[in-house]
Tab-separated table of C-alpha atoms and ligand atoms in Angstrom:
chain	number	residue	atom	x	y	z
A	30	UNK	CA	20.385	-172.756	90.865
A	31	UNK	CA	21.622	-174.743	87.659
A	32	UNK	CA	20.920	-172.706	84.291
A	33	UNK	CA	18.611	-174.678	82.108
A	34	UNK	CA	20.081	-174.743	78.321
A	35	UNK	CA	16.816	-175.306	76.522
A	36	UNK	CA	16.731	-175.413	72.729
A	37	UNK	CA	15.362	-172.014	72.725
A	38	UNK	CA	17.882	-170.781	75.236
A	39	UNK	CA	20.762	-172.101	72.562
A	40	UNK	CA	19.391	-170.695	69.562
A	41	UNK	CA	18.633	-167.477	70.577
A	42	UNK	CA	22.100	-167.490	72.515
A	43	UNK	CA	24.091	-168.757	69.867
A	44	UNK	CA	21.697	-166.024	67.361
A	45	UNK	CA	22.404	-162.813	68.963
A	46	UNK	CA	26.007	-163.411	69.081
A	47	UNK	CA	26.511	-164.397	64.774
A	48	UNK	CA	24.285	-161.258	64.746
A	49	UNK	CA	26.569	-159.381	66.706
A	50	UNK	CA	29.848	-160.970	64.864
A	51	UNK	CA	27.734	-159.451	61.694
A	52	UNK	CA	26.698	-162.860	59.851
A	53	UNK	CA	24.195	-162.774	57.195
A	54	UNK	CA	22.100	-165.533	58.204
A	55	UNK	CA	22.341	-166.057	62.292
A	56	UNK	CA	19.825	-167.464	63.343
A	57	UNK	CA	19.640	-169.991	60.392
A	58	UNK	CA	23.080	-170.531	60.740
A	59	UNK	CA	22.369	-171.105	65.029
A	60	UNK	CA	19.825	-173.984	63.845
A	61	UNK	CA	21.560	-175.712	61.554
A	62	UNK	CA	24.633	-176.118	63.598
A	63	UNK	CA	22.452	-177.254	66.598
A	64	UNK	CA	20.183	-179.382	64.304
A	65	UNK	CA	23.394	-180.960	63.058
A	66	UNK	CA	24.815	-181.684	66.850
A	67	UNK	CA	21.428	-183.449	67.938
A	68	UNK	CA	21.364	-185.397	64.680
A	69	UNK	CA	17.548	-183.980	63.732
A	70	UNK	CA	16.521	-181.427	61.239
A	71	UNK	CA	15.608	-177.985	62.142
A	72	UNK	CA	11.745	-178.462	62.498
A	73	UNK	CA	12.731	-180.691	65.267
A	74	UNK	CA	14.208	-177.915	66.985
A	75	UNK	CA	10.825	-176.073	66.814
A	76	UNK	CA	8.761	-179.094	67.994
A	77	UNK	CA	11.006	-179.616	70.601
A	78	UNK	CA	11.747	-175.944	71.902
A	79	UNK	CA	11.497	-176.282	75.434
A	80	UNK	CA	13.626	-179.536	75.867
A	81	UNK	CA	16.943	-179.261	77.580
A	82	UNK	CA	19.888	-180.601	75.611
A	83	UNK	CA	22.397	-182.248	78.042
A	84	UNK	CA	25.830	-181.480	78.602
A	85	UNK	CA	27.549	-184.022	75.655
A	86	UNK	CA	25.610	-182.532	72.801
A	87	UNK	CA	26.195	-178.719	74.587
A	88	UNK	CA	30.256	-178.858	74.201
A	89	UNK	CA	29.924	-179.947	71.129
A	90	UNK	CA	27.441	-177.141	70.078
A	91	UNK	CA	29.901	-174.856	71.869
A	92	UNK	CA	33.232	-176.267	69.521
A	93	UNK	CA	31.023	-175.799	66.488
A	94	UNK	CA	30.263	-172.218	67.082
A	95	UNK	CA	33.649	-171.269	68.181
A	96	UNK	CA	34.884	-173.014	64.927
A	97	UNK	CA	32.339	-170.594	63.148
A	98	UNK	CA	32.887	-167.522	65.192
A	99	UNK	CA	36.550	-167.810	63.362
A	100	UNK	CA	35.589	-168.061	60.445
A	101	UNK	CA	34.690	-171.414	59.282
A	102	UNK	CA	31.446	-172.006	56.825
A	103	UNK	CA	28.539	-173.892	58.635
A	104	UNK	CA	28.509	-176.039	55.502
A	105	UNK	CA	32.061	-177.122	56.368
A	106	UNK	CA	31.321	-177.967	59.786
A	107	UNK	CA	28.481	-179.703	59.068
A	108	UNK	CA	29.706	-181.418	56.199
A	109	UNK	CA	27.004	-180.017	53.574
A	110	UNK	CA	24.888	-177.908	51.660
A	111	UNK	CA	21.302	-177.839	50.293
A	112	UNK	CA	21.606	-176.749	46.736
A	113	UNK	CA	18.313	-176.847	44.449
A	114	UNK	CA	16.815	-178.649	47.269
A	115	UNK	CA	19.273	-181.637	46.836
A	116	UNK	CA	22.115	-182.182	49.419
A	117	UNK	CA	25.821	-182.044	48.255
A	118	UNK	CA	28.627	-183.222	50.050
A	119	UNK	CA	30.711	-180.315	50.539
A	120	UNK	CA	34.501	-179.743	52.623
A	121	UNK	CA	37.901	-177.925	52.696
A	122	UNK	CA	39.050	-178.254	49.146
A	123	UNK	CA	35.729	-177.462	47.774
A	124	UNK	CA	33.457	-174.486	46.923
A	125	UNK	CA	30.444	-174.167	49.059
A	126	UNK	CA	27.734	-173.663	46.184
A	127	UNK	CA	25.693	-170.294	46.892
A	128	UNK	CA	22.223	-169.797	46.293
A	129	UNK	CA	22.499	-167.322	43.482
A	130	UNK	CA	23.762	-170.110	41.412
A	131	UNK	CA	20.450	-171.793	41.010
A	132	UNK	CA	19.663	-169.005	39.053
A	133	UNK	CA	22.180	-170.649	36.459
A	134	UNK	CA	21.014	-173.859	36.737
A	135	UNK	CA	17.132	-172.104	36.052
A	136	UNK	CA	18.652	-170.686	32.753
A	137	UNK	CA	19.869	-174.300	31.382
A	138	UNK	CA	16.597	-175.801	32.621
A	139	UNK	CA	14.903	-173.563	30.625
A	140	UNK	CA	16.654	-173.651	27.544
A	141	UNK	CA	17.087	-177.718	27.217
A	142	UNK	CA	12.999	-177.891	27.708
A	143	UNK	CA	12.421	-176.322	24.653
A	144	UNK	CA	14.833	-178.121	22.735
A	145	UNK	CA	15.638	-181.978	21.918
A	146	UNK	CA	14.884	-184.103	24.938
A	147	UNK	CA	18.630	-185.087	25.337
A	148	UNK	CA	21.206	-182.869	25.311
A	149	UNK	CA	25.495	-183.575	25.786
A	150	UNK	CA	26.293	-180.851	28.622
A	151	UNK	CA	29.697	-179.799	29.814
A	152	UNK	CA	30.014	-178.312	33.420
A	153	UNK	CA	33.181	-176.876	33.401
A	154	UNK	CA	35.036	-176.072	36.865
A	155	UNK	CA	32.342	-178.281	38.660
A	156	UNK	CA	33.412	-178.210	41.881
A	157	UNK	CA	31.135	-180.557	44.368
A	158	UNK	CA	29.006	-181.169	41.272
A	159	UNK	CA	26.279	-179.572	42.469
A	160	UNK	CA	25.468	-177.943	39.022
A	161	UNK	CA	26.370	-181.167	36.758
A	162	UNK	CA	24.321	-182.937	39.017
A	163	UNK	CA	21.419	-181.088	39.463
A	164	UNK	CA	21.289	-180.619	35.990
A	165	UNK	CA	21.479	-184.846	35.760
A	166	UNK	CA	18.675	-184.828	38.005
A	167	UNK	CA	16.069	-183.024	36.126
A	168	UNK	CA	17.533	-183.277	32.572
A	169	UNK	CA	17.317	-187.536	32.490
A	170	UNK	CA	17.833	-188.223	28.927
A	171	UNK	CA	21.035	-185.794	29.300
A	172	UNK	CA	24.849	-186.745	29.455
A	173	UNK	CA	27.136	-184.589	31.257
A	174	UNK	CA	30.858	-184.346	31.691
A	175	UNK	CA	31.922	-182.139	34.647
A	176	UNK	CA	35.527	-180.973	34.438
A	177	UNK	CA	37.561	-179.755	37.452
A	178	UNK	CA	41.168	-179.111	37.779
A	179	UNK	CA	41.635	-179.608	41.467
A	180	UNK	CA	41.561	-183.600	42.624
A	181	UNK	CA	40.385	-182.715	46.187
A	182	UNK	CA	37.215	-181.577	44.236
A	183	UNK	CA	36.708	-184.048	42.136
A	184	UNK	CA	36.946	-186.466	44.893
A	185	UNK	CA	34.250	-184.837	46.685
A	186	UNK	CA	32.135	-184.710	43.460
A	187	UNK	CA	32.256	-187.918	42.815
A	188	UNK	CA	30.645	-189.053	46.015
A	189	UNK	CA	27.904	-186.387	45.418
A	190	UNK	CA	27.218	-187.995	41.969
A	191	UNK	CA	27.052	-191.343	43.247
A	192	UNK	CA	24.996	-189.918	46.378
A	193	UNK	CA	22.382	-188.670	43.336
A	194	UNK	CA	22.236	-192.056	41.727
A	195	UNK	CA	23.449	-190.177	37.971
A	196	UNK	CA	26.742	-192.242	37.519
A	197	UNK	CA	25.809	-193.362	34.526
A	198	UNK	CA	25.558	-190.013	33.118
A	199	UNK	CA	27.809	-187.646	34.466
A	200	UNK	CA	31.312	-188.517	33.748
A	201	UNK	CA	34.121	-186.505	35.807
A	202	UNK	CA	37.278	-185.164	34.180
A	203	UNK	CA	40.352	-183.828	35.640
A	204	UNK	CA	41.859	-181.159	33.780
A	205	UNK	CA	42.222	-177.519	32.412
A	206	UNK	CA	38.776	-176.000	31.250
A	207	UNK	CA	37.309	-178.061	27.818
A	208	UNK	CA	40.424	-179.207	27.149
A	209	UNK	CA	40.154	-183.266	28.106
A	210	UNK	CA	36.843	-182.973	25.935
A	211	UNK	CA	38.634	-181.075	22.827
A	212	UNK	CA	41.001	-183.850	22.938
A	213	UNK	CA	38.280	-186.645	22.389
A	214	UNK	CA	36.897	-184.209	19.805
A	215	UNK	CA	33.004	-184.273	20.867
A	216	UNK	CA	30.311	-182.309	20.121
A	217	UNK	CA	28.505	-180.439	23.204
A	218	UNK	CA	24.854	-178.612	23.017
A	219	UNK	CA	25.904	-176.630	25.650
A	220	UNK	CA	28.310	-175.552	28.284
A	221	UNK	CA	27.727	-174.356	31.411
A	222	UNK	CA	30.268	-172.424	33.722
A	223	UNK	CA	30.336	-170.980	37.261
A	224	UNK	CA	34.295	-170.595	37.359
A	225	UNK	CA	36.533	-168.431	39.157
A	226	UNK	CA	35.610	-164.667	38.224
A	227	UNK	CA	36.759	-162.633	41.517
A	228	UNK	CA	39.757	-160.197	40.326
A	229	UNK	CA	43.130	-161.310	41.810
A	230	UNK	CA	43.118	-158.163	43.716
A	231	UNK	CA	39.493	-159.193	45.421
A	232	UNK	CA	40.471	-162.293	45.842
A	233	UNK	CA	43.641	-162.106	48.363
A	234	UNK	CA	41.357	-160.025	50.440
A	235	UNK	CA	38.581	-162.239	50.785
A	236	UNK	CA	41.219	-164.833	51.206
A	237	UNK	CA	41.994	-163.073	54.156
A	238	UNK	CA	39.171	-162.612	55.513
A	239	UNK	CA	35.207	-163.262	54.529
A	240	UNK	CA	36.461	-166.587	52.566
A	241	UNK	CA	39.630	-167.937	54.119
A	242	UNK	CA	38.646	-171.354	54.364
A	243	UNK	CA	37.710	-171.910	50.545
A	244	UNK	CA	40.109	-172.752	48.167
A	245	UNK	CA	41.672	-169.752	46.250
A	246	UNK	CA	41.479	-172.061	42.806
A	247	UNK	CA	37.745	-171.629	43.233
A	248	UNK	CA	37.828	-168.062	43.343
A	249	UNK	CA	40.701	-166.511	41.543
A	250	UNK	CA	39.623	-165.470	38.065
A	251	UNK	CA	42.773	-163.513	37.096
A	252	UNK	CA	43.741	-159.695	37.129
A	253	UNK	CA	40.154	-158.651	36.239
A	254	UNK	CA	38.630	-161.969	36.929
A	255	UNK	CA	37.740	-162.767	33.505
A	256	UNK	CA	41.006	-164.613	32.860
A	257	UNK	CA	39.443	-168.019	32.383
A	258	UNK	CA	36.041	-167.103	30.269
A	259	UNK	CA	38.571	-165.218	28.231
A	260	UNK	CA	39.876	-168.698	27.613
A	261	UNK	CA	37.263	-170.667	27.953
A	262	UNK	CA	35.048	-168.794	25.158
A	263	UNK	CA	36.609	-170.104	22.201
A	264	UNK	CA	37.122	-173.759	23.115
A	265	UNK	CA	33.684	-173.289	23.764
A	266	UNK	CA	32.994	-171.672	20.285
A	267	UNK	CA	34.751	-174.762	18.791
A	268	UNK	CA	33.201	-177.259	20.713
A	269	UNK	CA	29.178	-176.338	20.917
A	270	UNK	CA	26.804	-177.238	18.130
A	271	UNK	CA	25.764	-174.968	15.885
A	272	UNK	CA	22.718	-173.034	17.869
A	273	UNK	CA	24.225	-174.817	21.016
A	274	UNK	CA	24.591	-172.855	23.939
A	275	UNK	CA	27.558	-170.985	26.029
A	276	UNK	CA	25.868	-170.269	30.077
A	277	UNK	CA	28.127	-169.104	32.844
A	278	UNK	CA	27.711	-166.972	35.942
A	279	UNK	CA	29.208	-164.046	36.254
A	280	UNK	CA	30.123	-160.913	38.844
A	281	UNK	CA	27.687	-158.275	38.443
A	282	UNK	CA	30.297	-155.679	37.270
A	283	UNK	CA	31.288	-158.348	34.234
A	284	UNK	CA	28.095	-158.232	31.849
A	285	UNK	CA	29.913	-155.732	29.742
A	286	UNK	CA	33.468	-156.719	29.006
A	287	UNK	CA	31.218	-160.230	28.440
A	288	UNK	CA	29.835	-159.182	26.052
A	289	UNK	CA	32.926	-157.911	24.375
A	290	UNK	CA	34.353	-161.478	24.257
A	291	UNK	CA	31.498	-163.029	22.663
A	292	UNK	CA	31.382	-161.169	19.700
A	293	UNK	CA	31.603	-164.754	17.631
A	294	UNK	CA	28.442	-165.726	19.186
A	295	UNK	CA	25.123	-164.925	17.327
A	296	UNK	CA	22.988	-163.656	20.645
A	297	UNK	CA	24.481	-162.531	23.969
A	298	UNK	CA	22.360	-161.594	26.801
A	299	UNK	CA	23.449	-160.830	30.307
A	300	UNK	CA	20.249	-161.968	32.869
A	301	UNK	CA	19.500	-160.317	36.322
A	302	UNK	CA	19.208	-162.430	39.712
A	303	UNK	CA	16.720	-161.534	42.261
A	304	UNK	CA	18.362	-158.977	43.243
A	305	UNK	CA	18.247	-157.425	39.730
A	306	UNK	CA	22.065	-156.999	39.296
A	307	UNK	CA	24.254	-158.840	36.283
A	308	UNK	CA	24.778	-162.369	37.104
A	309	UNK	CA	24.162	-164.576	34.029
A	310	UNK	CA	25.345	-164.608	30.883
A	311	UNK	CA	24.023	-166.925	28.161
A	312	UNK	CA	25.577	-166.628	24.397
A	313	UNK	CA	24.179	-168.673	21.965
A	314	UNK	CA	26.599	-170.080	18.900
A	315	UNK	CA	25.464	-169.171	15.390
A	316	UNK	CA	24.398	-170.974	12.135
A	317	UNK	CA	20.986	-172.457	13.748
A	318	UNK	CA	17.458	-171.104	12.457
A	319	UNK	CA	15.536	-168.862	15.004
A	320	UNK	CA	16.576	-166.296	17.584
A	321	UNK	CA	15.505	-167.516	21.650
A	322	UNK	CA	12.814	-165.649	23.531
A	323	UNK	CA	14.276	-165.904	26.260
A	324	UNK	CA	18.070	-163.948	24.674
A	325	UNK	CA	15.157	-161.343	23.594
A	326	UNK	CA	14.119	-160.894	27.132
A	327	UNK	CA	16.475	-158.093	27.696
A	328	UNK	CA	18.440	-156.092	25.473
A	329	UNK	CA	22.499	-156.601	25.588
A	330	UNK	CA	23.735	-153.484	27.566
A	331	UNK	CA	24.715	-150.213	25.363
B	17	SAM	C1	33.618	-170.864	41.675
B	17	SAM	S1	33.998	-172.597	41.830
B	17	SAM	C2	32.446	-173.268	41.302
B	17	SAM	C3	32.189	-174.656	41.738
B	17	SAM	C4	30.801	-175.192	41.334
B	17	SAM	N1	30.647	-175.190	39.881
B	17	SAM	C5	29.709	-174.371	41.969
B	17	SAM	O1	29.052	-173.591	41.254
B	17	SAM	O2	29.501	-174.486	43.184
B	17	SAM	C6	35.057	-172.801	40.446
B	17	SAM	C7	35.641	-174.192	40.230
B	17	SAM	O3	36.452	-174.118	39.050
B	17	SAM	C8	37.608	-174.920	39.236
B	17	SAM	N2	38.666	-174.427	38.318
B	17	SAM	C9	39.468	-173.356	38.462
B	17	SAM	N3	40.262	-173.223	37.386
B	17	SAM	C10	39.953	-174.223	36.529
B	17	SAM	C11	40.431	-174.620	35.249
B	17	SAM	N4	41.380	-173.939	34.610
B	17	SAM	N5	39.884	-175.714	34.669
B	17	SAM	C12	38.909	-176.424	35.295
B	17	SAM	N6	38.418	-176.085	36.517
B	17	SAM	C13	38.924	-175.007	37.121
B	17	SAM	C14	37.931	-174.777	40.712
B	17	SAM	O4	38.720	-175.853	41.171
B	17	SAM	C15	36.529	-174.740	41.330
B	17	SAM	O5	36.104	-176.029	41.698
C-alpha cells in the first residue's frame, strides 16, 4: 500500500532528522520550511494536520531540506526573517538578524522614550535594515541613516525599508563606518551598532562550518574582534551630541576591553541578555546634566 505523507507525517519526519543533524530549533525550522512550500503560515499546518500534501509540493519540501541538511539557513531558503515581529527580506549577501539583537533595539527604545520625541539615529553596519528599520517603526518622529559597506546589503535593505513604508526617514549610505556622515558634518543623538565582533580566528571556523553561507564582512571583527568599535568609538565621540548616546552589541567575552575603549565617554555600562551573559554595551557622551537610570542599573565590571 501507498505511504500517506500527511502534514504530521512531514513534520515530525523532517523534525527528528534536524534533531539528529543537531539543529537548535528542528521542529520550528521543519514548519517553517513546509509552511513556506504550501504557501500558508505555520498555524495552518496545525489546523490542517491530517491532510496529505501531494507529490509537487513533497519534492519541493524534500530540495528545501536537503538544501538545509548542508548547511543553508531556513531564512535563506525561504527568503526571510521575523525580526521584532516585522518581516525583513533577507539572502546570500546578507546577515540573517538573530534574536538576541532585539535586545539592542529594547535598549534604544528605551532610552529615546525618555528623551526628546525626535531623535537623528545612525545604524552603522545595517545590514538588511532590520535594526534602522525597526527603530523607524516605533521611533516616528526619528530620522535615521543606516550605513553599510557591502552593496549586496544595501540592496537588500533598501527593499526592506520600502517594504516598512519609512523611506522618508531612513536614508541608506554606502561606506566605511560614520565616515559618509562625518563628511556632511551632522550631529547624531545616538548611534547604534551590531557590527562584525567575531575574532578573525573564530571567524574562518565558523566560515567553515556553522555559518558558511553568510558573508564573512558581516562577521569578521578583526584579530580580537574589536577591530571596528576600536574605530568606530571616536568618530562616534565626535559625532554624538553632548549626552547623546553610543549602543552596540557585543560578544559576551567583550564587556571588558569595552569598557577600556570608552574611557572618553561619561557612563559605560555593559547589559545582560536573557541569558544573563555580556551582550550590550551602551556609553553615553559627556557634558549633558544627569546620569541615566538605566547606565545605573548595573555597575561597569571591576
Ligand atoms: C553583524 S552584521 C549586522 C547586520 C545588521 N545590523 C543586523 O544586526 O542584523 C554587520 C554588518 O556590518 C557591515 N560592515 C562590516 N564592516 C563595515 C564597515 N567598515 N563599515 C560599515 N559597515 C560594515 C557588514 O557588511 C554587515 O552588514
Amino acid at each position: 500500500m501507498q505511504e500517506i505523507w500527511t502534514i504530521q507525517a512531514l513534520v515530525e519526519w523532517t523534525t527528528n532528522r534536524f534533531a539528529r543533524e543537531g539543529f537548535e530549533h528542528p521542529r520550528l525550522e521543519a514548519e517553517v520550511l513546509l509552511a513556506h512550500v504550501l504557501d500558508a503560515d505555520r498555524v495552518h499546518l496545525y489546523v490542517n494536520y491530517h491532510q496529505p500534501v501531494n507529490q509537487e509540493e513533497r519534492q519541493r519540501f524534500r530540495e528545501l531540506v536537503h538544501r538545509r541538511l548542508q548547511g543553508q539557513p531556513v531564512a535563506y531558503l525561504v527568503g526571510y526573517r521575523e525580526f521584532y515581529s516585522l518581516r525583513f527580506e533577507v539572502g546570500p549577501g546578507v546577515l540573517v538578524p538573530r534574536p538576541e539583537t532585539e535586545l539592542l533595539v529594547d535598549v534604544v527604545l528605551d532610552l529615546a522614550g525618555r528623551g526628546e520625541p525626535s531623535h537623528c539615529i545612525a545604524d552603522v553596519g545595517t545590514g538588511s535594515g532590520a535594526i534602522a528599520v525597526t527603530l523607524a517603526r516605533h521611533l516616528p518622529r526619528s530620522s535615521l541613516w543606516a550605513i553599510d559597506l557591502s552593496a549586496p546589503a544595501l540592496d537588500i535593505a533598501q527593499r526592506n525599508i520600502a517594504r516598512h513604508g519609512v523611506e522618508e526617514r531612513v536614508t541608506l549610505l554606502h561606506g566605511d563606518l560614520l565616515e559618509p556622515l562625518e563628511k556632511r558634518g551632522l550631529a547624531l543623538d545616538m548611534v547604534v551598532a551590531n557590527l562584525p565582533y567575531v575574532p578573525s580566528a573564530e571567524a574562518s571556523e565558523l566560515g567553515k562550518g556553522l555559518l558558511r553561507y553568510e558573508p564573512r564582512v558581516a562577521l569578521d571583527g578583526g584579530h580580537d574582534g574589536l577591530a571596528l568599535y576600536r574605530r568606530l568609538i571616536p568618530q562616534a565621540g565626535r559625532m554624538l551630541v553632548p549626552g547623546g548616546y553610543l549602543v552596540v552589541e557585543i560578544d559576551h567575552r567583550q564587556g571588558q576591553a569595552m569598557l577600556g575603549l570608552l574611557q572618553e565617554f561619561s557612563e559605560v555600562s555593559v547589559l545582560p541578555d536573557l541569558t544573563g551573559r555580556d551582550r550590550v554595551v551602551v556609553a553615553r557622551k559627556g557634558g549633558a546634566e544627569s546620569a541615566d537610570p538605566l547606565l545605573q542599573g548595573r555597575p561597569p565590571l571591576p
